[in-house]
XYZ file of C-alpha atoms in Angstrom:
268
model
C -33.042 2.141 38.716
C -30.101 0.979 36.603
C -30.913 -2.417 35.091
C -27.760 -3.063 33.208
C -27.176 -5.651 30.551
C -26.912 -9.434 30.620
C -24.621 -11.054 28.134
C -26.603 -14.249 27.584
C -24.010 -16.137 25.739
C -20.148 -15.625 26.051
C -17.045 -17.701 26.287
C -15.257 -15.809 29.083
C -13.365 -18.879 29.978
C -11.691 -18.974 26.504
C -7.944 -18.900 26.131
C -8.203 -15.524 24.301
C -9.015 -13.745 27.667
C -6.350 -15.311 29.849
C -3.787 -12.566 29.489
C -5.969 -9.544 30.432
C -9.078 -10.939 31.927
C -9.145 -8.418 34.786
C -9.176 -5.432 32.373
C -11.705 -7.275 30.253
C -13.921 -7.652 33.329
C -13.433 -4.115 34.304
C -14.461 -2.795 30.872
C -17.475 -5.268 31.059
C -18.840 -3.784 34.335
C -18.105 -0.105 33.244
C -20.336 -0.826 30.224
C -23.144 -1.802 32.565
C -22.993 -5.503 32.028
C -24.364 -7.049 35.273
C -24.197 -10.782 34.366
C -22.069 -12.927 32.004
C -23.769 -16.129 31.103
C -20.649 -18.033 30.644
C -20.975 -21.166 28.408
C -18.620 -23.957 27.674
C -17.874 -26.138 24.599
C -16.016 -29.067 26.148
C -15.409 -30.751 29.489
C -11.934 -29.325 29.637
C -13.451 -25.886 30.194
C -15.773 -26.813 33.112
C -13.365 -26.192 35.974
C -12.174 -22.981 34.516
C -15.825 -21.621 34.417
C -16.173 -22.452 38.008
C -12.780 -20.859 38.941
C -14.033 -17.603 37.222
C -17.313 -17.633 39.131
C -15.410 -17.954 42.224
C -13.228 -14.955 41.240
C -16.113 -12.775 40.001
C -19.154 -14.234 41.949
C -21.408 -11.154 41.149
C -20.757 -11.323 37.420
C -20.072 -14.851 36.171
C -22.945 -17.304 35.802
C -21.668 -20.648 34.710
C -23.195 -23.202 32.280
C -21.902 -26.682 31.439
C -22.360 -27.968 27.891
C -20.734 -30.108 25.198
C -20.955 -28.286 21.888
C -21.891 -30.202 18.613
C -18.327 -29.467 17.377
C -15.266 -30.591 19.253
C -11.865 -28.808 18.524
C -9.558 -31.328 20.145
C -7.395 -28.095 21.016
C -6.585 -27.619 17.305
C -7.921 -25.683 14.460
C -9.726 -28.778 12.931
C -13.076 -29.050 14.284
C -14.946 -32.343 14.168
C -18.468 -33.451 14.976
C -19.175 -34.402 18.453
C -19.179 -38.180 19.509
C -21.248 -39.740 22.273
C -18.083 -40.455 24.203
C -17.152 -36.808 24.396
C -20.121 -36.549 26.792
C -19.072 -39.390 29.021
C -16.541 -37.361 31.119
C -18.932 -34.568 31.472
C -21.991 -36.445 32.778
C -20.912 -36.689 36.436
C -19.924 -33.140 36.395
C -23.317 -31.804 35.498
C -24.754 -33.584 38.641
C -21.805 -32.833 40.922
C -22.140 -28.954 40.278
C -25.823 -28.774 39.652
C -26.344 -26.051 42.274
C -23.837 -23.813 40.713
C -25.025 -24.099 37.183
C -27.586 -21.594 35.779
C -28.176 -23.558 32.480
C -26.966 -26.394 30.225
C -24.961 -24.896 27.314
C -23.528 -24.599 24.739
C -25.361 -27.440 23.286
C -27.131 -27.897 19.994
C -26.748 -29.084 16.304
C -24.324 -27.855 13.775
C -25.010 -29.459 10.239
C -22.598 -27.255 8.334
C -21.546 -29.638 5.491
C -17.839 -29.622 6.167
C -18.210 -29.950 9.955
C -20.694 -32.779 9.813
C -20.258 -34.374 6.320
C -21.973 -37.756 7.111
C -25.371 -38.947 8.416
C -23.422 -40.648 11.231
C -22.038 -37.233 12.397
C -25.534 -35.827 12.521
C -26.941 -38.855 14.318
C -24.027 -38.542 16.929
C -24.690 -34.786 17.250
C -28.403 -35.652 17.848
C -27.838 -38.197 20.410
C -25.493 -35.830 22.443
C -27.959 -33.070 22.228
C -30.873 -35.045 23.373
C -28.900 -36.424 26.261
C -28.198 -32.962 27.380
C -31.837 -31.759 26.812
C -32.834 -34.580 29.199
C -30.039 -33.638 31.749
C -31.452 -30.004 31.679
C -34.995 -31.225 32.377
C -33.881 -33.407 35.110
C -31.896 -30.593 36.742
C -34.695 -28.076 36.011
C -32.249 -25.779 34.141
C -32.827 -23.932 30.780
C -30.580 -24.687 27.796
C -28.275 -22.337 25.872
C -28.390 -23.673 22.402
C -26.338 -23.547 19.117
C -28.033 -24.275 15.827
C -26.115 -23.738 12.608
C -27.634 -24.991 9.318
C -30.035 -26.848 11.619
C -32.554 -24.234 12.827
C -35.735 -26.152 11.990
C -34.711 -29.557 13.383
C -33.147 -27.886 16.542
C -36.378 -26.231 17.369
C -38.523 -29.424 16.411
C -36.267 -31.644 18.573
C -36.622 -29.421 21.710
C -40.348 -29.273 21.287
C -40.554 -32.964 20.874
C -38.570 -33.429 24.066
C -40.759 -31.196 26.096
C -38.154 -28.315 26.587
C -39.911 -25.223 27.460
C -36.939 -22.840 28.442
C -34.380 -22.320 25.819
C -32.098 -19.622 24.379
C -31.362 -19.962 20.753
C -27.984 -17.836 20.360
C -26.963 -16.111 17.254
C -29.922 -17.485 15.482
C -29.799 -17.196 11.632
C -32.685 -19.327 10.606
C -35.858 -18.239 8.641
C -38.245 -15.984 10.488
C -41.003 -18.640 9.960
C -38.722 -21.096 11.904
C -38.205 -18.476 14.457
C -41.798 -17.994 14.993
C -42.104 -21.732 15.771
C -39.771 -21.125 18.518
C -41.689 -18.138 19.767
C -44.713 -20.177 20.003
C -42.888 -22.796 22.080
C -41.776 -19.815 24.424
C -38.099 -19.893 23.372
C -35.854 -16.724 23.327
C -33.410 -15.689 20.627
C -30.241 -13.589 21.149
C -28.028 -11.713 18.617
C -24.203 -10.768 18.953
C -22.556 -7.589 17.688
C -21.677 -9.301 14.342
C -25.263 -8.798 13.205
C -24.304 -5.120 12.417
C -21.876 -6.166 9.588
C -24.733 -6.483 7.322
C -28.579 -6.380 7.061
C -29.231 -10.045 6.691
C -30.796 -10.531 10.180
C -33.059 -7.277 9.935
C -36.062 -9.141 8.946
C -35.755 -11.780 11.574
C -35.023 -9.199 14.289
C -38.136 -7.262 13.158
C -40.480 -10.319 13.352
C -39.450 -11.807 16.692
C -41.242 -9.920 19.444
C -38.947 -8.030 21.874
C -40.225 -10.076 24.787
C -38.454 -13.074 23.069
C -35.046 -11.320 22.418
C -31.945 -11.357 24.545
C -28.503 -9.840 23.917
C -25.272 -11.591 23.631
C -21.633 -11.032 22.419
C -20.543 -14.692 21.941
C -17.083 -13.254 22.695
C -14.328 -13.734 21.783
C -16.033 -14.475 18.449
C -18.817 -12.649 16.510
C -17.795 -9.107 17.063
C -18.098 -6.014 14.825
C -14.732 -6.851 13.055
C -14.094 -10.389 12.158
C -10.370 -10.007 12.948
C -10.637 -8.336 16.333
C -11.277 -10.135 19.593
C -14.825 -9.520 20.773
C -15.553 -8.870 24.460
C -18.767 -8.574 26.629
C -18.550 -4.664 26.805
C -19.607 -4.699 23.118
C -23.058 -5.801 24.159
C -24.017 -2.226 23.757
C -23.525 -2.636 20.048
C -26.145 -5.360 19.821
C -28.536 -3.320 21.946
C -28.154 -0.171 19.641
C -28.528 -2.216 16.610
C -31.681 -4.069 17.633
C -33.198 -0.854 18.916
C -32.526 0.684 15.532
C -34.079 -2.219 13.622
C -37.093 -2.226 15.647
C -37.573 1.541 15.888
C -37.242 1.450 19.783
C -35.042 3.341 22.125
C -31.791 1.492 23.368
C -33.053 2.010 26.947
C -36.191 -0.101 26.016
C -34.318 -2.852 24.597
C -31.795 -2.891 27.365
C -34.588 -3.027 29.947
C -36.758 -5.719 28.212
C -33.869 -7.903 27.177
C -32.493 -7.912 30.721
C -35.816 -8.816 32.180
C -36.234 -11.561 29.507
C -32.683 -13.025 30.471
C -33.430 -13.110 34.265
C -36.851 -14.806 33.515
C -35.076 -17.416 31.319
C -32.085 -17.819 33.756
C -33.646 -17.222 37.234
C -30.385 -18.461 38.887
C -28.369 -15.870 37.259
C -30.322 -13.081 38.936
C -28.440 -12.498 42.110
C -29.630 -8.726 42.328
């Protein structure tokens, strides 16, 4: 049986895909990708993700989330404020049946993005509120943790979150193993192939706790080329190589992991 891939974290609603989305989706399905877990970063993207699900109901699995960094449509990112969540709140409840997860949510304590304690406090406030919504709606969370791996995992454990994907995880192996203990999963995009920095981490996380993602349009093999979901095969091969397994094994187990974490995404 052909199990296919699940791209556990991608931004298929991004502007970068507007021009040629049909071709992108065609390449995606040709590469064997069965499900795109489509995350959002701000309330302005919610409607777009639902439209894409209507257009590609067998492929697009929508998530709603308010990211710890907000772009305001410009290149300057700023730390999220509690009021950024206000417009989103009714949407989570209104569309709860269609959502497969709450995401992309999390913490980003990169110094130039969150320079003050107030920024960090605001992010924490928004993160915890969304963790509580996920629990209330009985949904898993799709989580961003940059320069904040330890505190992100500790916060989720503290709030009784049992189902989480930590995407593009770059924390220490010891921190990752705390997440493994809590039952969390970790995903890695094609960008991990650019250097060997994550090899030790990938080796130490059991395959039963790993998923595949592209984070497209970002985090591809080449920093200056748009990434797309068909590149999931790159992540699969790389993880197989690091772990000394066959790509088929990694494909099979990561897909099973993904559908266990996101049961509503499994329409097969």
